[in-house]
PDB file of C-alpha atoms in Angstrom:
ATOM      1  CA  UNK Y  23     -86.269 -16.487  -3.136  1.00 58.00           C
ATOM      2  CA  UNK Y  24     -88.875 -17.138  -6.216  1.00 75.00           C
ATOM      3  CA  UNK Y  25     -91.682 -15.791  -4.535  1.00 79.00           C
ATOM      4  CA  UNK Y  26     -89.895 -12.951  -2.799  1.00 81.00           C
ATOM      5  CA  UNK Y  27     -89.498 -11.899  -7.062  1.00 85.00           C
ATOM      6  CA  UNK Y  28     -92.783 -12.089  -7.525  1.00 89.00           C
ATOM      7  CA  UNK Y  29     -94.108 -10.078  -4.545  1.00 89.00           C
ATOM      8  CA  UNK Y  30     -91.744  -7.775  -4.813  1.00 90.00           C
ATOM      9  CA  UNK Y  31     -92.905  -7.506  -9.354  1.00 92.00           C
ATOM     10  CA  UNK Y  32     -96.240  -7.364  -8.064  1.00 95.00           C
ATOM     11  CA  UNK Y  33     -95.947  -4.799  -5.694  1.00 93.00           C
ATOM     12  CA  UNK Y  34     -93.988  -2.458  -7.824  1.00 94.00           C
ATOM     13  CA  UNK Y  35     -96.230  -2.948 -10.685  1.00 96.00           C
ATOM     14  CA  UNK Y  36     -99.279  -2.669  -8.914  1.00 97.00           C
ATOM     15  CA  UNK Y  37     -98.298   1.014  -8.088  1.00 96.00           C
ATOM     16  CA  UNK Y  38     -97.038   1.437 -11.770  1.00 97.00           C
ATOM     17  CA  UNK Y  39    -100.540   0.637 -13.610  1.00 98.00           C
ATOM     18  CA  UNK Y  40    -102.386   2.153 -10.552  1.00 98.00           C
ATOM     19  CA  UNK Y  41    -100.896   5.014 -11.219  1.00 97.00           C
ATOM     20  CA  UNK Y  42    -101.209   5.517 -15.101  1.00 96.00           C
ATOM     21  CA  UNK Y  43    -104.363   3.933 -14.876  1.00 96.00           C
ATOM     22  CA  UNK Y  44    -105.817   6.829 -12.595  1.00 95.00           C
ATOM     23  CA  UNK Y  45    -103.636   9.304 -14.885  1.00 94.00           C
ATOM     24  CA  UNK Y  46    -105.148   8.106 -18.051  1.00 93.00           C
ATOM     25  CA  UNK Y  47    -108.791   7.685 -16.760  1.00 91.00           C
ATOM     26  CA  UNK Y  48    -109.373  10.722 -15.348  1.00 87.00           C
ATOM     27  CA  UNK Y  49    -108.003  13.241 -17.979  1.00 82.00           C
ATOM     28  CA  UNK Y  50    -107.688  13.565 -21.932  1.00 81.00           C
ATOM     29  CA  UNK Y  51    -104.007  12.784 -23.438  1.00 77.00           C
ATOM     30  CA  UNK Y  52    -104.161  13.663 -26.700  1.00 73.00           C
ATOM     31  CA  UNK Y  53    -101.065  13.586 -29.461  1.00 74.00           C
ATOM     32  CA  UNK Y  54    -101.077  14.607 -32.854  1.00 71.00           C
ATOM     33  CA  UNK Y  55    -104.341  12.856 -34.117  1.00 77.00           C
ATOM     34  CA  UNK Y  56    -104.499  10.208 -31.757  1.00 80.00           C
ATOM     35  CA  UNK Y  57    -106.057   9.763 -28.064  1.00 82.00           C
ATOM     36  CA  UNK Y  58    -105.453   7.638 -25.344  1.00 87.00           C
ATOM     37  CA  UNK Y  59    -108.982   5.881 -24.728  1.00 88.00           C
ATOM     38  CA  UNK Y  60    -110.419   6.291 -20.655  1.00 89.00           C
ATOM     39  CA  UNK Y  61    -111.073   2.312 -21.318  1.00 92.00           C
ATOM     40  CA  UNK Y  62    -107.075   2.035 -21.921  1.00 94.00           C
ATOM     41  CA  UNK Y  63    -107.070   3.478 -18.217  1.00 95.00           C
ATOM     42  CA  UNK Y  64    -109.305   1.300 -16.459  1.00 96.00           C
ATOM     43  CA  UNK Y  65    -108.125  -1.792 -18.010  1.00 97.00           C
ATOM     44  CA  UNK Y  66    -104.205  -0.997 -16.319  1.00 97.00           C
ATOM     45  CA  UNK Y  67    -106.328  -0.479 -12.949  1.00 98.00           C
ATOM     46  CA  UNK Y  68    -107.861  -4.253 -13.298  1.00 98.00           C
ATOM     47  CA  UNK Y  69    -104.655  -5.466 -13.867  1.00 98.00           C
ATOM     48  CA  UNK Y  70    -102.979  -2.826 -10.992  1.00 98.00           C
ATOM     49  CA  UNK Y  71    -105.145  -4.159  -8.409  1.00 98.00           C
ATOM     50  CA  UNK Y  72    -105.069  -7.911  -9.260  1.00 98.00           C
ATOM     51  CA  UNK Y  73    -101.412  -7.720  -8.915  1.00 97.00           C
ATOM     52  CA  UNK Y  74    -101.796  -5.666  -5.670  1.00 97.00           C
ATOM     53  CA  UNK Y  75    -104.263  -8.773  -4.491  1.00 96.00           C
ATOM     54  CA  UNK Y  76    -101.522 -11.128  -5.290  1.00 95.00           C
ATOM     55  CA  UNK Y  77     -98.717  -8.961  -3.691  1.00 94.00           C
ATOM     56  CA  UNK Y  78    -100.713  -9.431  -0.103  1.00 94.00           C
ATOM     57  CA  UNK Y  79    -101.648 -12.932  -0.420  1.00 94.00           C
ATOM     58  CA  UNK Y  80     -98.450 -13.655  -0.788  1.00 91.00           C
ATOM     59  CA  UNK Y  81     -97.271 -11.967   2.830  1.00 90.00           C
ATOM     60  CA  UNK Y  82     -99.700 -14.237   4.757  1.00 90.00           C
ATOM     61  CA  UNK Y  83     -96.628 -16.889   4.986  1.00 86.00           C
ATOM     62  CA  UNK Y  84     -94.353 -14.008   6.782  1.00 82.00           C
ATOM     63  CA  UNK Y  85     -96.914 -12.840   9.263  1.00 84.00           C
ATOM     64  CA  UNK Y  86     -97.937 -16.222  10.299  1.00 85.00           C
ATOM     65  CA  UNK Y  87     -94.324 -17.121  11.128  1.00 82.00           C
ATOM     66  CA  UNK Y  88     -93.888 -13.770  13.274  1.00 77.00           C
ATOM     67  CA  UNK Y  89     -97.110 -14.840  14.855  1.00 77.00           C
ATOM     68  CA  UNK Y  90     -99.191 -12.085  13.637  1.00 79.00           C
ATOM     69  CA  UNK Y  91    -102.631 -13.481  12.479  1.00 84.00           C
ATOM     70  CA  UNK Y  92    -104.590 -10.364  12.542  1.00 80.00           C
ATOM     71  CA  UNK Y  93    -102.348  -9.286   9.411  1.00 84.00           C
ATOM     72  CA  UNK Y  94    -102.146 -12.752   8.258  1.00 90.00           C
ATOM     73  CA  UNK Y  95    -106.022 -12.733   7.941  1.00 92.00           C
ATOM     74  CA  UNK Y  96    -105.809  -9.353   6.442  1.00 90.00           C
ATOM     75  CA  UNK Y  97    -103.732 -10.135   3.667  1.00 93.00           C
ATOM     76  CA  UNK Y  98    -106.083 -13.578   2.925  1.00 94.00           C
ATOM     77  CA  UNK Y  99    -109.069 -11.103   2.557  1.00 95.00           C
ATOM     78  CA  UNK Y 100    -106.661  -8.855   0.131  1.00 93.00           C
ATOM     79  CA  UNK Y 101    -106.919 -11.504  -2.939  1.00 93.00           C
ATOM     80  CA  UNK Y 102    -110.775 -11.557  -3.043  1.00 96.00           C
ATOM     81  CA  UNK Y 103    -111.150  -7.713  -2.195  1.00 96.00           C
ATOM     82  CA  UNK Y 104    -108.807  -6.398  -5.188  1.00 97.00           C
ATOM     83  CA  UNK Y 105    -110.385  -8.788  -7.456  1.00 97.00           C
ATOM     84  CA  UNK Y 106    -113.669  -7.124  -6.319  1.00 97.00           C
ATOM     85  CA  UNK Y 107    -112.416  -3.907  -7.185  1.00 98.00           C
ATOM     86  CA  UNK Y 108    -110.496  -5.182 -10.381  1.00 98.00           C
ATOM     87  CA  UNK Y 109    -114.262  -6.365 -11.135  1.00 97.00           C
ATOM     88  CA  UNK Y 110    -115.857  -2.614 -11.089  1.00 97.00           C
ATOM     89  CA  UNK Y 111    -112.997  -1.604 -12.826  1.00 97.00           C
ATOM     90  CA  UNK Y 112    -114.085  -3.694 -15.292  1.00 97.00           C
ATOM     91  CA  UNK Y 113    -117.583  -2.150 -14.918  1.00 96.00           C
ATOM     92  CA  UNK Y 114    -116.466   0.846 -15.683  1.00 95.00           C
ATOM     93  CA  UNK Y 115    -115.590  -0.027 -19.113  1.00 95.00           C
ATOM     94  CA  UNK Y 116    -118.648  -2.128 -19.764  1.00 93.00           C
ATOM     95  CA  UNK Y 117    -120.667   0.773 -18.724  1.00 93.00           C
ATOM     96  CA  UNK Y 118    -119.073   3.200 -19.654  1.00 90.00           C
ATOM     97  CA  UNK Y 119    -119.478   5.109 -16.116  1.00 91.00           C
ATOM     98  CA  UNK Y 120    -116.869   6.032 -13.682  1.00 93.00           C
ATOM     99  CA  UNK Y 121    -116.632   5.201 -10.223  1.00 95.00           C
ATOM    100  CA  UNK Y 122    -115.238   8.426  -8.351  1.00 95.00           C
ATOM    101  CA  UNK Y 123    -114.513   6.742  -5.331  1.00 96.00           C
ATOM    102  CA  UNK Y 124    -112.857   3.837  -6.984  1.00 96.00           C
ATOM    103  CA  UNK Y 125    -110.223   6.433  -8.498  1.00 96.00           C
ATOM    104  CA  UNK Y 126    -109.733   7.826  -5.312  1.00 96.00           C
ATOM    105  CA  UNK Y 127    -108.808   5.161  -3.699  1.00 96.00           C
ATOM    106  CA  UNK Y 128    -106.566   3.934  -6.116  1.00 96.00           C
ATOM    107  CA  UNK Y 129    -105.077   7.381  -6.007  1.00 96.00           C
ATOM    108  CA  UNK Y 130    -104.641   7.065  -2.431  1.00 96.00           C
ATOM    109  CA  UNK Y 131    -103.148   3.544  -2.732  1.00 96.00           C
ATOM    110  CA  UNK Y 132    -100.492   5.016  -5.255  1.00 96.00           C
ATOM    111  CA  UNK Y 133     -99.405   7.671  -2.545  1.00 95.00           C
ATOM    112  CA  UNK Y 134     -99.536   5.468   0.390  1.00 94.00           C
ATOM    113  CA  UNK Y 135     -98.522   2.732  -1.117  1.00 93.00           C
ATOM    114  CA  UNK Y 136     -95.435   4.137  -2.745  1.00 94.00           C
ATOM    115  CA  UNK Y 137     -94.181   6.286   0.743  1.00 94.00           C
ATOM    116  CA  UNK Y 138     -94.351   3.071   2.144  1.00 92.00           C
ATOM    117  CA  UNK Y 139     -92.686   0.619  -0.437  1.00 91.00           C
ATOM    118  CA  UNK Y 140     -89.901   3.022  -0.844  1.00 92.00           C
ATOM    119  CA  UNK Y 141     -88.742   3.767   3.148  1.00 92.00           C
ATOM    120  CA  UNK Y 142     -89.482  -0.203   3.464  1.00 90.00           C
ATOM    121  CA  UNK Y 143     -87.116  -0.771   0.385  1.00 90.00           C
ATOM    122  CA  UNK Y 144     -84.418   1.496   1.486  1.00 92.00           C
ATOM    123  CA  UNK Y 145     -83.066   0.194   4.283  1.00 92.00           C
ATOM    124  CA  UNK Y 146     -80.684   3.776   4.897  1.00 94.00           C
ATOM    125  CA  UNK Y 147     -84.227   5.472   4.913  1.00 95.00           C
ATOM    126  CA  UNK Y 148     -85.911   2.823   7.115  1.00 94.00           C
ATOM    127  CA  UNK Y 149     -83.097   2.907   9.622  1.00 95.00           C
ATOM    128  CA  UNK Y 150     -83.026   6.839  10.170  1.00 96.00           C
ATOM    129  CA  UNK Y 151     -87.093   6.938  10.561  1.00 96.00           C
ATOM    130  CA  UNK Y 152     -86.617   3.573  12.855  1.00 96.00           C
ATOM    131  CA  UNK Y 153     -83.700   5.225  14.668  1.00 97.00           C
ATOM    132  CA  UNK Y 154     -85.987   8.636  15.704  1.00 98.00           C
ATOM    133  CA  UNK Y 155     -89.217   6.451  17.196  1.00 98.00           C
ATOM    134  CA  UNK Y 156     -87.080   4.538  19.071  1.00 97.00           C
ATOM    135  CA  UNK Y 157     -84.869   7.294  20.813  1.00 97.00           C
ATOM    136  CA  UNK Y 158     -88.766   9.386  20.994  1.00 98.00           C
ATOM    137  CA  UNK Y 159     -89.818   5.735  23.018  1.00 97.00           C
ATOM    138  CA  UNK Y 160     -86.861   5.627  25.324  1.00 97.00           C
ATOM    139  CA  UNK Y 161     -87.214   9.461  26.327  1.00 97.00           C
ATOM    140  CA  UNK Y 162     -90.867   8.190  26.765  1.00 96.00           C
ATOM    141  CA  UNK Y 163     -89.701   5.252  28.879  1.00 95.00           C
ATOM    142  CA  UNK Y 164     -86.839   7.574  30.621  1.00 95.00           C
ATOM    143  CA  UNK Y 165     -89.966  10.106  31.985  1.00 94.00           C
ATOM    144  CA  UNK Y 166     -91.417   6.672  33.665  1.00 91.00           C
ATOM    145  CA  UNK Y 167     -88.618   5.914  35.743  1.00 92.00           C
ATOM    146  CA  UNK Y 168     -87.795   2.690  33.191  1.00 93.00           C
ATOM    147  CA  UNK Y 169     -84.464   3.657  31.281  1.00 92.00           C
ATOM    148  CA  UNK Y 170     -83.391   1.705  28.458  1.00 94.00           C
ATOM    149  CA  UNK Y 171     -80.040   1.733  26.030  1.00 94.00           C
ATOM    150  CA  UNK Y 172     -80.380   1.643  22.669  1.00 96.00           C
ATOM    151  CA  UNK Y 173     -78.264  -0.418  20.323  1.00 95.00           C
ATOM    152  CA  UNK Y 174     -76.711   0.871  16.932  1.00 95.00           C
ATOM    153  CA  UNK Y 175     -78.954   0.211  13.590  1.00 95.00           C
ATOM    154  CA  UNK Y 176     -78.339  -3.182  12.577  1.00 94.00           C
ATOM    155  CA  UNK Y 177     -79.292  -3.138   8.627  1.00 91.00           C
ATOM    156  CA  UNK Y 178     -79.283  -6.813   8.595  1.00 85.00           C
ATOM    157  CA  UNK Y 179     -77.442  -8.400   5.659  1.00 83.00           C
ATOM    158  CA  UNK Y 180     -77.418  -7.383   1.508  1.00 81.00           C
ATOM    159  CA  UNK Y 181     -77.565  -3.684   0.156  1.00 84.00           C
ATOM    160  CA  UNK Y 182     -78.291  -0.455   2.276  1.00 87.00           C
ATOM    161  CA  UNK Y 183     -79.787   1.488  -0.576  1.00 89.00           C
ATOM    162  CA  UNK Y 184     -82.099  -1.202  -2.166  1.00 87.00           C
ATOM    163  CA  UNK Y 185     -83.447  -4.158  -0.825  1.00 83.00           C
ATOM    164  CA  UNK Y 186     -86.487  -6.422  -1.124  1.00 77.00           C
ATOM    165  CA  UNK Y 187     -88.695  -7.065   1.540  1.00 65.00           C
ATOM    166  CA  UNK Y 188     -87.912 -10.265   3.717  1.00 53.00           C
ATOM    167  CA  UNK Y 189     -88.243 -11.088   7.325  1.00 47.00           C
ATOM    168  CA  UNK Y 190     -84.962 -12.078   7.483  1.00 51.00           C
ATOM    169  CA  UNK Y 191     -83.307  -8.556   6.623  1.00 69.00           C
ATOM    170  CA  UNK Y 192     -85.687  -6.087   8.574  1.00 82.00           C
ATOM    171  CA  UNK Y 193     -83.746  -3.157   9.640  1.00 91.00           C
ATOM    172  CA  UNK Y 194     -84.018  -2.759  13.826  1.00 93.00           C
ATOM    173  CA  UNK Y 195     -82.816  -1.112  16.317  1.00 96.00           C
ATOM    174  CA  UNK Y 196     -82.494  -2.953  19.599  1.00 94.00           C
ATOM    175  CA  UNK Y 197     -83.349  -2.443  23.131  1.00 95.00           C
ATOM    176  CA  UNK Y 198     -81.738  -3.723  26.465  1.00 94.00           C
ATOM    177  CA  UNK Y 199     -82.778  -2.830  30.323  1.00 92.00           C
ATOM    178  CA  UNK Y 200     -80.859  -3.140  33.300  1.00 92.00           C
ATOM    179  CA  UNK Y 201     -84.305  -3.550  34.691  1.00 90.00           C
ATOM    180  CA  UNK Y 202     -85.255  -6.329  32.615  1.00 90.00           C
ATOM    181  CA  UNK Y 203     -86.537  -9.634  33.835  1.00 89.00           C
ATOM    182  CA  UNK Y 204     -84.016 -12.515  32.734  1.00 88.00           C
ATOM    183  CA  UNK Y 205     -86.279 -15.106  31.110  1.00 89.00           C
ATOM    184  CA  UNK Y 206     -87.585 -11.919  28.977  1.00 90.00           C
ATOM    185  CA  UNK Y 207     -87.244 -11.980  25.357  1.00 90.00           C
ATOM    186  CA  UNK Y 208     -85.183  -9.038  24.100  1.00 92.00           C
ATOM    187  CA  UNK Y 209     -87.283  -6.563  22.027  1.00 93.00           C
ATOM    188  CA  UNK Y 210     -86.384  -4.735  18.546  1.00 94.00           C
ATOM    189  CA  UNK Y 211     -87.506  -1.871  17.217  1.00 95.00           C
ATOM    190  CA  UNK Y 212     -88.197  -2.187  13.577  1.00 93.00           C
ATOM    191  CA  UNK Y 213     -90.521  -0.163  10.586  1.00 93.00           C
ATOM    192  CA  UNK Y 214     -93.985  -2.098  12.068  1.00 89.00           C
ATOM    193  CA  UNK Y 215     -93.047  -0.457  15.448  1.00 92.00           C
ATOM    194  CA  UNK Y 216     -93.252   3.719  13.886  1.00 95.00           C
ATOM    195  CA  UNK Y 217     -97.211   3.606  12.504  1.00 94.00           C
ATOM    196  CA  UNK Y 218     -95.576   4.868   9.200  1.00 95.00           C
ATOM    197  CA  UNK Y 219     -98.373   2.570   7.851  1.00 91.00           C
ATOM    198  CA  UNK Y 220    -101.176   3.892   9.743  1.00 93.00           C
ATOM    199  CA  UNK Y 221     -99.472   7.674   9.068  1.00 95.00           C
ATOM    200  CA  UNK Y 222     -99.234   7.443   5.321  1.00 95.00           C
ATOM    201  CA  UNK Y 223    -102.346   6.267   4.754  1.00 93.00           C
ATOM    202  CA  UNK Y 224    -103.896   9.334   6.477  1.00 93.00           C
ATOM    203  CA  UNK Y 225    -101.817  11.621   4.436  1.00 94.00           C
ATOM    204  CA  UNK Y 226    -102.574   9.667   1.422  1.00 94.00           C
ATOM    205  CA  UNK Y 227    -106.252  10.242   2.343  1.00 91.00           C
ATOM    206  CA  UNK Y 228    -106.063  13.876   2.767  1.00 92.00           C
ATOM    207  CA  UNK Y 229    -104.068  14.830  -0.118  1.00 93.00           C
ATOM    208  CA  UNK Y 230    -105.952  12.543  -2.433  1.00 94.00           C
ATOM    209  CA  UNK Y 231    -109.342  14.592  -1.337  1.00 92.00           C
ATOM    210  CA  UNK Y 232    -110.998  17.334  -2.937  1.00 90.00           C
ATOM    211  CA  UNK Y 233    -110.664  20.048  -0.297  1.00 90.00           C
ATOM    212  CA  UNK Y 234    -109.401  23.158   0.732  1.00 91.00           C
ATOM    213  CA  UNK Y 235    -105.885  23.760   1.520  1.00 91.00           C
ATOM    214  CA  UNK Y 236    -107.223  25.036   5.246  1.00 92.00           C
ATOM    215  CA  UNK Y 237    -108.691  22.304   5.696  1.00 93.00           C
ATOM    216  CA  UNK Y 238    -106.206  19.637   4.977  1.00 93.00           C
ATOM    217  CA  UNK Y 239    -104.141  20.740   7.477  1.00 94.00           C
ATOM    218  CA  UNK Y 240    -106.673  21.495  10.381  1.00 93.00           C
ATOM    219  CA  UNK Y 241    -106.924  17.457   9.356  1.00 93.00           C
ATOM    220  CA  UNK Y 242    -103.737  16.626   8.534  1.00 94.00           C
ATOM    221  CA  UNK Y 243    -102.679  17.949  12.183  1.00 94.00           C
ATOM    222  CA  UNK Y 244    -105.361  16.290  14.091  1.00 92.00           C
ATOM    223  CA  UNK Y 245    -104.528  12.697  12.930  1.00 93.00           C
ATOM    224  CA  UNK Y 246    -101.002  12.376  11.766  1.00 94.00           C
ATOM    225  CA  UNK Y 247     -99.125  13.747  15.070  1.00 95.00           C
ATOM    226  CA  UNK Y 248    -101.658  12.069  17.309  1.00 95.00           C
ATOM    227  CA  UNK Y 249    -101.132   9.007  15.671  1.00 95.00           C
ATOM    228  CA  UNK Y 250     -97.323   8.779  16.205  1.00 96.00           C
ATOM    229  CA  UNK Y 251     -97.757   9.836  19.900  1.00 96.00           C
ATOM    230  CA  UNK Y 252    -100.184   7.092  20.334  1.00 94.00           C
ATOM    231  CA  UNK Y 253     -97.502   4.453  18.710  1.00 95.00           C
ATOM    232  CA  UNK Y 254     -95.128   6.163  21.218  1.00 96.00           C
ATOM    233  CA  UNK Y 255     -97.387   4.632  23.850  1.00 94.00           C
ATOM    234  CA  UNK Y 256     -98.223   1.668  22.242  1.00 94.00           C
ATOM    235  CA  UNK Y 257     -93.956   0.755  22.147  1.00 95.00           C
ATOM    236  CA  UNK Y 258     -93.504   1.872  25.339  1.00 94.00           C
ATOM    237  CA  UNK Y 259     -96.193  -0.590  26.784  1.00 93.00           C
ATOM    238  CA  UNK Y 260     -95.000  -3.146  24.677  1.00 94.00           C
ATOM    239  CA  UNK Y 261     -91.646  -2.994  26.040  1.00 94.00           C
ATOM    240  CA  UNK Y 262     -92.509  -2.469  29.521  1.00 93.00           C
ATOM    241  CA  UNK Y 263     -95.132  -5.540  30.102  1.00 93.00           C
ATOM    242  CA  UNK Y 264     -92.417  -7.509  27.666  1.00 93.00           C
ATOM    243  CA  UNK Y 265     -89.298  -7.141  30.157  1.00 93.00           C
ATOM    244  CA  UNK Y 266     -91.588  -7.367  33.365  1.00 92.00           C
ATOM    245  CA  UNK Y 267     -92.305 -10.656  32.070  1.00 89.00           C
ATOM    246  CA  UNK Y 268     -95.868 -10.102  33.258  1.00 86.00           C
ATOM    247  CA  UNK Y 269     -97.483 -13.121  31.966  1.00 88.00           C
ATOM    248  CA  UNK Y 270     -94.317 -15.197  31.433  1.00 87.00           C
ATOM    249  CA  UNK Y 271     -93.323 -16.442  28.052  1.00 85.00           C
ATOM    250  CA  UNK Y 272     -96.559 -15.432  26.167  1.00 85.00           C
ATOM    251  CA  UNK Y 273     -96.231 -11.790  27.299  1.00 87.00           C
ATOM    252  CA  UNK Y 274     -94.325 -10.222  23.842  1.00 87.00           C
ATOM    253  CA  UNK Y 275     -97.297 -12.079  22.171  1.00 82.00           C
ATOM    254  CA  UNK Y 276    -100.264 -10.645  24.490  1.00 86.00           C
ATOM    255  CA  UNK Y 277     -98.795  -6.862  24.702  1.00 88.00           C
ATOM    256  CA  UNK Y 278     -98.155  -6.667  20.915  1.00 85.00           C
ATOM    257  CA  UNK Y 279    -100.209  -8.526  18.834  1.00 76.00           C
ATOM    258  CA  UNK Y 280    -103.629  -8.562  20.815  1.00 83.00           C
ATOM    259  CA  UNK Y 281    -103.562  -5.537  23.097  1.00 85.00           C
ATOM    260  CA  UNK Y 282    -101.312  -3.408  20.803  1.00 85.00           C
ATOM    261  CA  UNK Y 283    -103.291  -4.344  17.655  1.00 81.00           C
ATOM    262  CA  UNK Y 284    -106.427  -4.150  19.171  1.00 84.00           C
ATOM    263  CA  UNK Y 285    -105.559  -0.570  20.996  1.00 86.00           C
ATOM    264  CA  UNK Y 286    -104.280   0.736  17.228  1.00 87.00           C
ATOM    265  CA  UNK Y 287    -107.369  -0.443  15.826  1.00 86.00           C
ATOM    266  CA  UNK Y 288    -109.733   1.682  18.081  1.00 88.00           C
ATOM    267  CA  UNK Y 289    -107.266   4.739  17.739  1.00 90.00           C
ATOM    268  CA  UNK Y 290    -107.589   4.810  14.295  1.00 89.00           C
ATOM    269  CA  UNK Y 291    -111.367   4.405  14.166  1.00 90.00           C
ATOM    270  CA  UNK Y 292    -111.552   7.273  16.540  1.00 90.00           C
ATOM    271  CA  UNK Y 293    -109.445   9.729  14.422  1.00 91.00           C
ATOM    272  CA  UNK Y 294    -111.073   9.025  11.409  1.00 90.00           C
ATOM    273  CA  UNK Y 295    -114.400  10.122  12.611  1.00 90.00           C
ATOM    274  CA  UNK Y 296    -111.935  12.936  13.991  1.00 88.00           C
ATOM    275  CA  UNK Y 297    -110.626  13.203   9.855  1.00 90.00           C
ATOM    276  CA  UNK Y 298    -114.341  13.244   8.455  1.00 92.00           C
ATOM    277  CA  UNK Y 299    -115.261  16.506  10.455  1.00 90.00           C
ATOM    278  CA  UNK Y 300    -112.831  18.308   8.850  1.00 91.00           C
ATOM    279  CA  UNK Y 301    -112.763  16.279   5.805  1.00 93.00           C
ATOM    280  CA  UNK Y 302    -116.558  14.760   4.874  1.00 93.00           C
ATOM    281  CA  UNK Y 303    -115.988  14.652   1.268  1.00 94.00           C
ATOM    282  CA  UNK Y 304    -113.166  11.654   2.788  1.00 93.00           C
ATOM    283  CA  UNK Y 305    -116.089   9.877   4.654  1.00 93.00           C
ATOM    284  CA  UNK Y 306    -118.496  10.159   1.298  1.00 95.00           C
ATOM    285  CA  UNK Y 307    -116.191   8.463  -1.102  1.00 95.00           C
ATOM    286  CA  UNK Y 308    -115.518   5.565   1.900  1.00 94.00           C
ATOM    287  CA  UNK Y 309    -119.353   5.620   2.035  1.00 95.00           C
ATOM    288  CA  UNK Y 310    -119.289   5.207  -2.155  1.00 95.00           C
ATOM    289  CA  UNK Y 311    -116.882   2.336  -2.031  1.00 95.00           C
ATOM    290  CA  UNK Y 312    -118.759   0.141   0.615  1.00 94.00           C
ATOM    291  CA  UNK Y 313    -122.431   1.191  -1.636  1.00 95.00           C
ATOM    292  CA  UNK Y 314    -119.757  -1.202  -4.515  1.00 94.00           C
ATOM    293  CA  UNK Y 315    -121.925  -3.822  -3.902  1.00 92.00           C
ATOM    294  CA  UNK Y 316    -125.430  -1.753  -4.387  1.00 92.00           C
ATOM    295  CA  UNK Y 317    -123.589  -0.338  -8.142  1.00 91.00           C
ATOM    296  CA  UNK Y 318    -126.312  -0.756 -10.427  1.00 88.00           C
ATOM    297  CA  UNK Y 319    -126.009  -0.600 -14.167  1.00 86.00           C
ATOM    298  CA  UNK Y 320    -127.101   2.794 -15.962  1.00 85.00           C
ATOM    299  CA  UNK Y 321    -130.545   2.973 -17.929  1.00 78.00           C
ATOM    300  CA  UNK Y 322    -128.811   3.825 -20.667  1.00 77.00           C
ATOM    301  CA  UNK Y 323    -126.929   0.785 -20.791  1.00 73.00           C
ATOM    302  CA  UNK Y 324    -128.495  -2.561 -21.999  1.00 69.00           C
TER     303      UNK Y 324
END
């Protein structure tokens, strides 16, 4: 419970600090004869990135418990990655030179992270979205003559208005089927099965990139609806393979953690290329972030 509270504080704190930090570092705020220095924004960003790294580090245990080595490994990389971003916020101060791509990443993190955090922590909202995805997945299965029955939304224990993240309190929609192999485990649709994370990353990127409205709309339509549909295909495939008990007791693990995640990664890379076609500014920001390792001190700084 203590680690859960610490993780919650890290998550909320990081989003607030990064939001304030980006706001202060990119704007001039003057009150009477007092002005908030740009340096203060970068200092808030430093702490915000460190908090973000701490939050993901504390998620490793959860992903190991649910046998999700891919996300567990990514969480392990989170602490050094976000610490590196914090270091470059410090260089913004030391070199008195902002790095625009870093500000873009901070803004995108606040938008995408804020949306997901809000939905995940409000069970009523999470349940509503999970139920929609579950019904659309069931419809696709029905199209292929493998109908399923969806159970009522299970909110677990605790408040349905706000609840800290926990592997024991996930909102679920159960899936049952007459054609299910008796030896196959039951499948539940949870928030991670909705592709909300992937969609809001693209939404955050579109909203935080400087581009005209028309190109933003095209970029949105070329990615977010496609992600949603491909995720339905992923859900249908996992349910079909698991309930058919294709590879025995390990079927769900292979279908979900290996095939499902591998396919999702490939699709996201393809969609990112499509997104860059409409918004090359986003590609420039990402390339600039990759080039952080090549960042050099300005000539006028000793």
